[in-house]
Short mmCIF file of C-alpha atoms in Angstrom, two decimals:
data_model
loop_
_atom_site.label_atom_id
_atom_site.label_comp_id
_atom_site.label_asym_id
_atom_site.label_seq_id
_atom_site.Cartn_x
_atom_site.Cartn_y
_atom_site.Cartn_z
CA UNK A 113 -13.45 -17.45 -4.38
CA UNK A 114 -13.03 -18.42 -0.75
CA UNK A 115 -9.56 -19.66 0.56
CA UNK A 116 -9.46 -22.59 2.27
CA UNK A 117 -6.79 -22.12 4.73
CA UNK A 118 -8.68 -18.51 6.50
CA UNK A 119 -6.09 -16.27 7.16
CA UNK A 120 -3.11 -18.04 5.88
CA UNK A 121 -3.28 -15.59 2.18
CA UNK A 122 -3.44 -12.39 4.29
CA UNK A 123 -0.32 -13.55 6.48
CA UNK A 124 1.27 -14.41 2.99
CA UNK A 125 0.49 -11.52 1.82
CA UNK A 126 1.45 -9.23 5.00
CA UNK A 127 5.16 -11.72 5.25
CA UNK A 128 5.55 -9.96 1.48
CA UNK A 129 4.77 -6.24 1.91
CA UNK A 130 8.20 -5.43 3.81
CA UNK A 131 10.50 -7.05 0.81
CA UNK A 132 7.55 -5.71 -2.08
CA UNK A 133 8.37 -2.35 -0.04
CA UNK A 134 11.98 -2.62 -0.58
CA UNK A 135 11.27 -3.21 -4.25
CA UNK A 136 8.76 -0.74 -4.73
CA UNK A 137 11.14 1.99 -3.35
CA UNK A 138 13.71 0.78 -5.69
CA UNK A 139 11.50 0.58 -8.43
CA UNK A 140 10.64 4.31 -7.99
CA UNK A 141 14.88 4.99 -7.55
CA UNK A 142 15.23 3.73 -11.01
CA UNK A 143 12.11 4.99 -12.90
CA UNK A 144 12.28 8.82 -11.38
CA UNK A 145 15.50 10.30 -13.35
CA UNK A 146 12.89 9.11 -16.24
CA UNK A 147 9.86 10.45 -14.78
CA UNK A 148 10.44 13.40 -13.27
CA UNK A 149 11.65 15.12 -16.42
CA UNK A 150 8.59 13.61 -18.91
CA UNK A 151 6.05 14.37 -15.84
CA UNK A 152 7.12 18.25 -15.88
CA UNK A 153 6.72 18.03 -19.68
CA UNK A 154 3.18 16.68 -19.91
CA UNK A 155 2.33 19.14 -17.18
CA UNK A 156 3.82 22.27 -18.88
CA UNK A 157 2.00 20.81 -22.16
CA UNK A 158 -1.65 20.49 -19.92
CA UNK A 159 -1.05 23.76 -18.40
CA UNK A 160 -0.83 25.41 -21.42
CA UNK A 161 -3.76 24.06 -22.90
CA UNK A 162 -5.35 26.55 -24.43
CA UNK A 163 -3.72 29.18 -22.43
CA UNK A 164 -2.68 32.73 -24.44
CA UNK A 165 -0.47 33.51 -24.44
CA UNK A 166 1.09 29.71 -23.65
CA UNK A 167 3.15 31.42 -20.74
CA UNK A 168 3.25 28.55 -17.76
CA UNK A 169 6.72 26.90 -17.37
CA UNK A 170 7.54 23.70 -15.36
CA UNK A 171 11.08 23.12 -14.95
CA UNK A 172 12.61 20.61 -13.49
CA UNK A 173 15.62 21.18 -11.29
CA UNK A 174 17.28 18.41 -9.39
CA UNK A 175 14.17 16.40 -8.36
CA UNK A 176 12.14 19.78 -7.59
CA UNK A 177 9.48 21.44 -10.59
CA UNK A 178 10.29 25.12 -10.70
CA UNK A 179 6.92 26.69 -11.42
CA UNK A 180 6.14 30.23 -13.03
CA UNK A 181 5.42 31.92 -16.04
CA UNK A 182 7.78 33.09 -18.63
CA UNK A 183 6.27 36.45 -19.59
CA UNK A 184 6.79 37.70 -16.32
CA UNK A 185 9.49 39.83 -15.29
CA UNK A 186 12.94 38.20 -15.53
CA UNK A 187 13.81 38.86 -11.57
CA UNK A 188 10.72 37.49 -10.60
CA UNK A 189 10.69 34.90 -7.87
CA UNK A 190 9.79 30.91 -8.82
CA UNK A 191 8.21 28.45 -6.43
CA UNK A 192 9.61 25.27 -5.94
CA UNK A 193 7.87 21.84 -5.70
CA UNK A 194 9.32 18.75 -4.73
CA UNK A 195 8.41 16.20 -6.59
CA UNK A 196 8.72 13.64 -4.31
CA UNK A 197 5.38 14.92 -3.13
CA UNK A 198 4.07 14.58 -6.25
CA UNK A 199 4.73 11.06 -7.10
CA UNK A 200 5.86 9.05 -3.73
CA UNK A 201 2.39 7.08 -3.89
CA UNK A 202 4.14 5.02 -6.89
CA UNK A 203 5.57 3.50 -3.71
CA UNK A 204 2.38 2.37 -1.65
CA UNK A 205 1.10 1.42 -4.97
CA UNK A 206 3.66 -0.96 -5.91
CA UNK A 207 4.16 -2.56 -2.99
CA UNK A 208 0.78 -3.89 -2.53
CA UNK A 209 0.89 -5.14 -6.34
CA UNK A 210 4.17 -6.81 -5.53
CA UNK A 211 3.16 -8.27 -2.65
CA UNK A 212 0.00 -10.42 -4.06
CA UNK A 213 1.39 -13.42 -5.36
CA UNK A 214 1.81 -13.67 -9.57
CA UNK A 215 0.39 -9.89 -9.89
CA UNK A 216 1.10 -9.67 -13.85
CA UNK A 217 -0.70 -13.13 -14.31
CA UNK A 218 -4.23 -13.16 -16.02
CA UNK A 219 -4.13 -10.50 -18.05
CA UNK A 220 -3.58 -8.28 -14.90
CA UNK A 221 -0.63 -6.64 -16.26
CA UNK A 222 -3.44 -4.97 -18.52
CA UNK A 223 -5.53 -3.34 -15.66
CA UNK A 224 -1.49 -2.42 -14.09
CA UNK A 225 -0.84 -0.56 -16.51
CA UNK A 226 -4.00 1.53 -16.85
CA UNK A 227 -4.03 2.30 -13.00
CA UNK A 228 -0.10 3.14 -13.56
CA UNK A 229 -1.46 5.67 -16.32
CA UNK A 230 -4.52 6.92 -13.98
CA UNK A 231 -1.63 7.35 -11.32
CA UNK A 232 0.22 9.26 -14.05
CA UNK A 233 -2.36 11.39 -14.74
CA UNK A 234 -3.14 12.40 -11.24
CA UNK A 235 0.65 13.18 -10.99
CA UNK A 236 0.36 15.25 -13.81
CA UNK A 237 -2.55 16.89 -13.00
CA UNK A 238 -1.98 17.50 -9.55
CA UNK A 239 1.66 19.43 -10.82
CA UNK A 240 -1.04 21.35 -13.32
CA UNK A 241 -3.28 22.78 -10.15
CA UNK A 242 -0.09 23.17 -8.16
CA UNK A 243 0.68 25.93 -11.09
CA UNK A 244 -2.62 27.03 -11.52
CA UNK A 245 -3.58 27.67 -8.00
CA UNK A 246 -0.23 29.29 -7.70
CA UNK A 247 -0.77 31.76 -10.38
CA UNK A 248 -4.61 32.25 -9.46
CA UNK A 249 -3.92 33.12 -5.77
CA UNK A 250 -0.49 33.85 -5.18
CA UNK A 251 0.77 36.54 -7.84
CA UNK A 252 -1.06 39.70 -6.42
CA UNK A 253 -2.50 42.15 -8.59
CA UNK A 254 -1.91 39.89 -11.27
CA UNK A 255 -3.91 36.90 -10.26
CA UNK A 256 -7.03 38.93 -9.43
CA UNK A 257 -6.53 40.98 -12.60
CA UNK A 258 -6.28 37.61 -14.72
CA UNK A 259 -8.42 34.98 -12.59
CA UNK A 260 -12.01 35.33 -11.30
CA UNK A 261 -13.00 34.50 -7.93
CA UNK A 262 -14.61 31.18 -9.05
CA UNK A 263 -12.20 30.31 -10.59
CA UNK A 264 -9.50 30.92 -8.02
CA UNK A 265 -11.40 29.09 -5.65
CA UNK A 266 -12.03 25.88 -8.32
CA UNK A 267 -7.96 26.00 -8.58
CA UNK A 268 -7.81 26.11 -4.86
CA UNK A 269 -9.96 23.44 -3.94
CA UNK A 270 -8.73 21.10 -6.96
CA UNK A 271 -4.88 21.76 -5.60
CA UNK A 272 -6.15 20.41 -2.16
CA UNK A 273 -7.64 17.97 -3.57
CA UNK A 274 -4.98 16.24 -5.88
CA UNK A 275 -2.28 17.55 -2.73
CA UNK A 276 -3.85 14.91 -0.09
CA UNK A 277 -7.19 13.05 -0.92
CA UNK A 278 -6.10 11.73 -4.37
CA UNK A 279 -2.75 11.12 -3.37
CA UNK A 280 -3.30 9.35 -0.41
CA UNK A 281 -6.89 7.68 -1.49
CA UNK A 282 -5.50 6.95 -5.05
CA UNK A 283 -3.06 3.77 -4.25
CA UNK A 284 -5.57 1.73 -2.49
CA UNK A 285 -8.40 2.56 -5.10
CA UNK A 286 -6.49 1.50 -7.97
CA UNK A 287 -4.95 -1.78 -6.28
CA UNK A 288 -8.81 -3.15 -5.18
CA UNK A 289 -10.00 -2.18 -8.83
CA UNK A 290 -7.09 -3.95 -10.73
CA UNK A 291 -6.99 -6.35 -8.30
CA UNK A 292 -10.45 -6.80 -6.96
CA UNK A 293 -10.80 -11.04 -7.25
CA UNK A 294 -7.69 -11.13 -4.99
CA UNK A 295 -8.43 -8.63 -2.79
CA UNK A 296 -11.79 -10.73 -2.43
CA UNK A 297 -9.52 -13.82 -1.61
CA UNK A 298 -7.65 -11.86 0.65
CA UNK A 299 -10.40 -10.60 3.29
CA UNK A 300 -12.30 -14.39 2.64
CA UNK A 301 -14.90 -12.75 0.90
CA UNK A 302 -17.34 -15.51 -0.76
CA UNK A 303 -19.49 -14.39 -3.95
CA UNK A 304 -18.21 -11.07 -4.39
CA UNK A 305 -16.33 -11.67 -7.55
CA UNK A 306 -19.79 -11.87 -8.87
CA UNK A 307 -22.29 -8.40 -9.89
CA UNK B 122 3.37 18.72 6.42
CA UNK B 123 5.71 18.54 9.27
CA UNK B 124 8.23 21.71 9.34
CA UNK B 125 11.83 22.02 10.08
CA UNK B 126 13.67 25.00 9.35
CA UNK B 127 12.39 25.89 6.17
CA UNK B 128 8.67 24.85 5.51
CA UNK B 129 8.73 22.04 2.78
CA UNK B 130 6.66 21.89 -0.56
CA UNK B 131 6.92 25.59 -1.46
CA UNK B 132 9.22 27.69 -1.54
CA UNK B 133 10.67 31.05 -3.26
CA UNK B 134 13.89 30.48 -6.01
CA UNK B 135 15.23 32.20 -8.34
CA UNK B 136 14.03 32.29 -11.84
CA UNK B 137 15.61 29.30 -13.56
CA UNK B 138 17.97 30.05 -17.06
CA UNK B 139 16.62 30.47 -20.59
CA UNK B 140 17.69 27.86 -21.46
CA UNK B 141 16.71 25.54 -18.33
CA UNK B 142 13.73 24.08 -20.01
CA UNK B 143 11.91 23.25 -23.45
CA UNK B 144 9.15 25.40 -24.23
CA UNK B 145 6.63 23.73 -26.14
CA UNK B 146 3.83 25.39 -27.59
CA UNK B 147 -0.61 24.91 -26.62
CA UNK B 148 -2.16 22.57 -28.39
CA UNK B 149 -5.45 23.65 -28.25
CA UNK B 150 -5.99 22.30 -32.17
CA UNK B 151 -4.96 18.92 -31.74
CA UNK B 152 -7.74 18.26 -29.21
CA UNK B 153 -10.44 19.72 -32.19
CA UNK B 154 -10.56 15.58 -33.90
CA UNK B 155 -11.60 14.14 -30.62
CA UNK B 156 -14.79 12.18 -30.27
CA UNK B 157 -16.91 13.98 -27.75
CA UNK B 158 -19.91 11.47 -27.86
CA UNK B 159 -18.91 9.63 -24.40
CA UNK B 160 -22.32 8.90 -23.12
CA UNK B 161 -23.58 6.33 -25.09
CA UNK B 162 -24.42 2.90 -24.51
CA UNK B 163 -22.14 1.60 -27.07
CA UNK B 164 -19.57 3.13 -26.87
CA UNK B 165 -16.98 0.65 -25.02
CA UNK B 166 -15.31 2.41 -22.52
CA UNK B 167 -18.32 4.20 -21.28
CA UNK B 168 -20.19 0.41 -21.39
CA UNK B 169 -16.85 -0.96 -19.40
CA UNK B 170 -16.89 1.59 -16.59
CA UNK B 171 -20.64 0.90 -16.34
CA UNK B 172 -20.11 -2.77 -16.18
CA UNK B 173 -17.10 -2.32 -14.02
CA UNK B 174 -19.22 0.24 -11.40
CA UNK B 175 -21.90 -2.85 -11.18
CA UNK B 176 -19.93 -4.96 -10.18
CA UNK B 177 -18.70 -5.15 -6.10
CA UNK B 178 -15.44 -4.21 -6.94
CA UNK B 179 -17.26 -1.08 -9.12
CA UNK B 180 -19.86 -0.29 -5.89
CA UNK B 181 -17.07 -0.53 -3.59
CA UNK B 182 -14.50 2.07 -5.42
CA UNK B 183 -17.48 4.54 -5.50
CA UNK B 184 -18.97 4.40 -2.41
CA UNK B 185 -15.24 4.94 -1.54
CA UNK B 186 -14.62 7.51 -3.46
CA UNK B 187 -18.04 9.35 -2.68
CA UNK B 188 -17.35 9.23 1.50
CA UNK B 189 -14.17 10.24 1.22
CA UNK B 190 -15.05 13.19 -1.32
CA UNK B 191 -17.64 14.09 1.51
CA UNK B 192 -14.96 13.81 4.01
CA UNK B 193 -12.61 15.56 2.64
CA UNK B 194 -14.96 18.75 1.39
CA UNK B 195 -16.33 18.60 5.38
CA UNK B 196 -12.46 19.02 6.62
CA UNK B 197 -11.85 21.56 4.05
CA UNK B 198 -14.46 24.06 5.46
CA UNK B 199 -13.06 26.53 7.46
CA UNK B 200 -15.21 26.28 10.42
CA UNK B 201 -14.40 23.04 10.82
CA UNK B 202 -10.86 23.60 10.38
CA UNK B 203 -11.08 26.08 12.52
CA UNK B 204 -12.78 24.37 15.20
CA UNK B 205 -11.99 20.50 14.76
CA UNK B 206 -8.80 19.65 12.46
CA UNK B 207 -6.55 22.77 14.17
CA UNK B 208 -7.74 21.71 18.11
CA UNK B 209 -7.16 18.12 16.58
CA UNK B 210 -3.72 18.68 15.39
CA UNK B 211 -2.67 20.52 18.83
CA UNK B 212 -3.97 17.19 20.83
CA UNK B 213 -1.94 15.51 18.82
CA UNK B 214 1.25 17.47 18.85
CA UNK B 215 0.34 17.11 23.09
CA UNK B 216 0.42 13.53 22.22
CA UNK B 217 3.62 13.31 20.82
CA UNK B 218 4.91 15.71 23.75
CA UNK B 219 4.15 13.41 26.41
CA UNK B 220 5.81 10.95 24.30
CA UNK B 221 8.85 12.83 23.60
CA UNK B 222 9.04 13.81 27.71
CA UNK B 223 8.71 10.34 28.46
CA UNK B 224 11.95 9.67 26.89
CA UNK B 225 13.47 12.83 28.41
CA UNK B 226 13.39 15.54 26.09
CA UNK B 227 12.53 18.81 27.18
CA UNK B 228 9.69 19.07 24.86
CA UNK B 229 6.35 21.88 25.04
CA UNK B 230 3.50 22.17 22.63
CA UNK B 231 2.92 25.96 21.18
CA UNK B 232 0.15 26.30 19.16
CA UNK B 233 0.94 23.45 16.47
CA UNK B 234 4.61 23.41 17.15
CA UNK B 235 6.36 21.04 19.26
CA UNK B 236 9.67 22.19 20.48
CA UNK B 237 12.57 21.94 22.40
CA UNK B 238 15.93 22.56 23.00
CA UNK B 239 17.00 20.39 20.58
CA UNK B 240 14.65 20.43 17.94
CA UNK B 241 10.77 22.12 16.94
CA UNK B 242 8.80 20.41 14.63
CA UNK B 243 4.97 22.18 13.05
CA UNK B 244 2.28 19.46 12.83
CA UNK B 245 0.43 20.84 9.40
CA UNK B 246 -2.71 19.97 7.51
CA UNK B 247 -1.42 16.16 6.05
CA UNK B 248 0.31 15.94 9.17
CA UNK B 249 -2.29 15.22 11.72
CA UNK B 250 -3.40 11.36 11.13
CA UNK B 251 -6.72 12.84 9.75
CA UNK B 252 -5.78 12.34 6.41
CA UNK B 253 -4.92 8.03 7.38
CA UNK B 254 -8.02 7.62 9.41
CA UNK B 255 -10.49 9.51 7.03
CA UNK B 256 -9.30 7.32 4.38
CA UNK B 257 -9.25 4.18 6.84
CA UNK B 258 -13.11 5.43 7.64
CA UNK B 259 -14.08 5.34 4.33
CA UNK B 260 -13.47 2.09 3.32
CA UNK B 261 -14.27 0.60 6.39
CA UNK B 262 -18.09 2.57 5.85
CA UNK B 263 -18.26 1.66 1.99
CA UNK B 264 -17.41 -2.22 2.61
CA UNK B 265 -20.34 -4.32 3.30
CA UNK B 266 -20.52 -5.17 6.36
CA UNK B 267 -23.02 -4.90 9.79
CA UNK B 268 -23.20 -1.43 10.92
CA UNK B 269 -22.11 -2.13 14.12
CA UNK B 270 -18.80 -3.61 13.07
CA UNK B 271 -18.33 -0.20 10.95
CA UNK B 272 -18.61 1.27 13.95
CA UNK B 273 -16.26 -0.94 16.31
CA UNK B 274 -13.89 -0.77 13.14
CA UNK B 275 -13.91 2.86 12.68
CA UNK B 276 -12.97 3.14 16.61
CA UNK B 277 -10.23 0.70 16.76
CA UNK B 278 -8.95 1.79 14.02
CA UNK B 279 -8.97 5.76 14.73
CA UNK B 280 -6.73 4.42 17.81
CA UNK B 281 -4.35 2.46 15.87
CA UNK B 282 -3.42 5.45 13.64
CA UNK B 283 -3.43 7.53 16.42
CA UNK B 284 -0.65 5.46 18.00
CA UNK B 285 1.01 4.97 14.40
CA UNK B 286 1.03 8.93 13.73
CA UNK B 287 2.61 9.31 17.28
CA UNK B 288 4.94 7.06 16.62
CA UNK B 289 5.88 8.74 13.14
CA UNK B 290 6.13 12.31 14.62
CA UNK B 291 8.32 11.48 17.31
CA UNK B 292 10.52 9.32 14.92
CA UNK B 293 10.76 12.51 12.80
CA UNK B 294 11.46 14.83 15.89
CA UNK B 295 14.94 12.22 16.58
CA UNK B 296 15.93 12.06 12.68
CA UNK B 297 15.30 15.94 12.92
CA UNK B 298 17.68 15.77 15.57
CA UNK B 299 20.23 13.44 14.59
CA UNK B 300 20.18 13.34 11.28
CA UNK B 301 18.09 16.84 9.78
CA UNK B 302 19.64 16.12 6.07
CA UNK B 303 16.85 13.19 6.13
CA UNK B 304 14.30 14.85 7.86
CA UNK B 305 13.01 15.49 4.07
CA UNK B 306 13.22 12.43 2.69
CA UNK B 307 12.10 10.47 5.82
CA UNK B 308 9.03 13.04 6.13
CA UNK B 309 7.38 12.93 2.47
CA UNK B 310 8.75 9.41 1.27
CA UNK B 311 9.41 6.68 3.74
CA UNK B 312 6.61 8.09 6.83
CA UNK B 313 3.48 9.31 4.26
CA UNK B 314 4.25 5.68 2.67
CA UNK B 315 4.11 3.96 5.38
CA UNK B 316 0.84 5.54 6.41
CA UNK B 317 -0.73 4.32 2.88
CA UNK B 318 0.20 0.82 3.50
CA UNK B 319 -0.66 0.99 7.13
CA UNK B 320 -3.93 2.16 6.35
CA UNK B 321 -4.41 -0.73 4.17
CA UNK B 322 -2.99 -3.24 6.21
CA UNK B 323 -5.25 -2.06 8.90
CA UNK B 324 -8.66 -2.34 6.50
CA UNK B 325 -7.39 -5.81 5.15
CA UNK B 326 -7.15 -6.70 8.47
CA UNK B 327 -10.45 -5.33 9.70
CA UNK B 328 -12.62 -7.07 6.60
CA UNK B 329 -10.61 -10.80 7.53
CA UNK B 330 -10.75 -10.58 10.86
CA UNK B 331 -13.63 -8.27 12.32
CA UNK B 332 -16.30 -7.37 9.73
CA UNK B 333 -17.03 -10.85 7.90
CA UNK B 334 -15.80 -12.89 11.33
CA UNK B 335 -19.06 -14.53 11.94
CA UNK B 336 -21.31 -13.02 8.85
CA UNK B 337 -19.33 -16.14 6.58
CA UNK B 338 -20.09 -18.93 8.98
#
């Protein structure tokens, strides 16, 4: 699919983004009194997977996720995450679906939804090695008593990764996979709607 | 991250109540009934991701994903931290200095801090531009286009985000100054937002106007 009028669907498209912005941010107002308390759950739930005893608490408090572990003692400090951090590439995300034109038409809202779940997911998981890597390298004698080196430096690298690369990489992956025929029109791209 | 007063992500608090949360107990069992046979050829989501990854769209997101993997492993070695991201991140709080002189502060570069009278801000890991431009690099290198408009790409590019990450630390230095309750909000929302889309923007712009200029004709 080629447009006819070359650059006139990117200008379209870049006249949007400020306003899709807007309603992105919005958006992410509304949904993240919802969120924040069912993404600390489902983290909490992952993190204990298999864990004995099932110790690892996320809390949420204000818009920050407490993280610790209950069978440690009671005056013992808890770290605090933001979860802004966490979850602020819902933004990015949303705004360049809301900015294409009709983004919910042909059976897109299908492919939104699972990239909104992959996003999830990486939200989730990234809170997970936030906890993990927190209770592999940062709780002393305990964390070398209870993790091995490999695995305190898989929980390391995995919190890294899920901190910056997949939360900066993740919005623009998901948007040209859901949205790859427009993206195609977009840049002018003859033929490569095709395999 | 960018630092004022107290560094953001983590910090220490106090243990929250008893009764702040719902515990909820592992589930290790409920995980025993799942179908483990991904892998074969029938199986339809395995045979969708296969079709999808054949497709342009499927190359595309995993030569993307695979150079920026790379890229981000390579930055995440120490000697190259040591010796590229931390020289890179003091060039660019120099950067922002000059800037920040230029309209009259007061401002000096120590180590990755930039300070002044008024206000000192630490340039972190996330904080640098790398972050923006590795992911800008990476799609501009798995696209497919002539190697030498990678390459012209890559360079303008690495400028532009330069100039946008200058222009996004010394906005945070003045709402640090004026208006610190923000700093936060402004820092981690609205500025590492903007760098997403900008990044975008920028690649979108690069494919329509630079890589497939002539190639379409």
């Amino acid at each position: 699919m080629r447009s006819r009028r070359p650059n006139a669907d990117l200008r379209a498209f870049l006249i949007r983004l400020p306003a899709a912005l807007a309603a992105a941010v919005a958006v992410w107002f509304l949904v993240r009194p919802l969120y924040n308390p069912a993404l600390c759950a489902v983290a909490q739930e992952i993190a204990r997977f298999g864990e004995r005893p099932a110790a690892s608490m996320v809390v949420l408090r204000d818009n920050d996720a407490l993280l610790g572990r209950s069978d440690l003692r009671a005056n013992s400090e808890w770290l605090k995450l933001p979860m802004t951090q966490l979850h602020f590439n819902l933004v990015p995300f949303l705004a360049l679906v809301l900015a294409l034109p009709a983004p919910l038409s042909g059976g897109h809202w299908r492919k939104l939804l699972v990239a909104l779940g992959v996003l999830a997911l990486s939200h989730a998981l990234g809170l997970v090695w936030e906890l993990k890597a927190l209770e592999a390298l940062s709780m002393g004698p305990w964390s070398r008593a209870t993790y091995s080196d490999l695995a305190r430096n898989v929980y390391g690298t995995l919190r890294y990764f899920f901190n910056i690369p997949v939360t900066f990489a993740l919005p623009l992956v998901l948007w040209v996979a859901v949205y790859w025929e427009r993206v195609v029109a977009l840049v002018n791209l003859p033929a490569m709607g095709e395999a | 991250m960018c630092q004022f007063g107290v560094r953001s992500g983590w910090s220490p608090v106090s243990r929250p109540s008893p009764g702040g949360a719902e515990l909820s107990t592992c589930c290790a069992e409920s995980a025993r009934g799942v179908d483990r046979s991904g892998g074969h050829r029938d199986n339809p989501p395995v045979s969708k991701i296969r079709e999808f990854l054949a497709t342009p769209a499927g190359r595309f997101v995993w030569r993307y994903v695979a150079v920026l993997s790379v890229g981000f492993l390579i930055l995440a070695l120490r000697p190259v931290n040591d010796h590229v991201v931390d020289p890179y991140t003091t060039f660019v709080a120099n950067e922002s200095r000059v800037v920040l002189n230029l309209l009259g502060e007061n401002a000096r570069v120590v180590g990755q801090v930039l300070t002044s009278p008024r206000f000192s801000v630490t340039i972190f890991n996330g904080c640098n531009g790398l972050e923006a431009i590795l992911i800008f690099v990476s799609g501009v290198l798995a696209f497919p286009a002539p190697w030498l408009r990678k390459v012209v790409g890559v360079a303008l590019g690495f400028v532009a985000i330069q100039v946008f990450n200058v222009i996004r630390v010394v906005s945070l230095f003045y709402v640090g100054v004026w208006r610190p309750q923000w700093f936060n909000v402004s820092h981690v929302f609205v500025w590492q937002s903007l760098v997403i889309v900008f990044g975008v923007v920028l690649w979108l712009v690069w494919v329509r106007r630079y890589a497939l200029a002539k190639t379409q004709r």
